[in-house]
Amino acid sequence: MVELSSGAAACSGERMVLRRLLFTLLNNAQVIEKLAESRPIRRAAQITAFALTKAQITGRDAAAKLLKSGTLRQIREETAGRMPRDVGELGRRAGRVRATFVKELKEGLRDASREIKPKNRK
C-alpha cells in the first residue's frame, strides 16, 4: 500500500473539485448556449469546418488521381488472374511496376512544384 504525502493528497483533491465543477458547468444548457454564441467558439467551429472540407476535397482529388494512375492500372493488369510462372517473371513484373511508379512520382513532384511556384510569386 502506497501512502500519499499531504501535498499529493491535496493536489488529488483539487483535481477532483475541478473535475466536478467542469462536469457541472458542461451539463448546464445555459452555459453551453452562451459558449456556443461566443466569438472564439464560433471561430473555432468555422476553422474546423474549413479544415474538414479542405481535407475531404484533397482526399477526393487524391482518390481520383489514384484511379487514373498508370501504376494502379498496371498492377491490375499484371495481377489479372495470372500468377507468375517463376521468380524471374515476378521480378520483371515488379520492375515494370516500380518503373511506372517512379515515373508517376516524378511527374507528380514536377506538377506540385509548378503549382507552388506561382503561389510564391504572388
Phi, psi and omega in degrees: 000133183259132178263136178267141175289165182297329178293317180292322179294321180294318179297318179296319178296320179296320178296321180295319179295314180296320179298315180294319179297314179297318178300315180296316181294318183286346176261011178260116184300322181294320179295316180297319179296317179296317179297318181297330180275351183285149182299315181298322180290318178298317180295318178299321178294320178297315180296318179297315179297319178297314182297318179294318179296316179298317179296321180295316179295317179298319178297319178296317179298317180296320179295320179296317178296321180296318180294330178276351187299134176292328179297312180297316178299317181294320177298317178300315180294319182293330184255009184290078173073002181249119175271140178298142182284327180212178182295324180299317179295320178299317178297318179296317178298313180299322178296318178295317179296317179300314181298317178295318180298313181298318179299314180292325178297315178298317178297318179297318178295319178298315179297318180296319180293326177294324179289325183286320183303311179298326180293323181288334181285337183284000000 
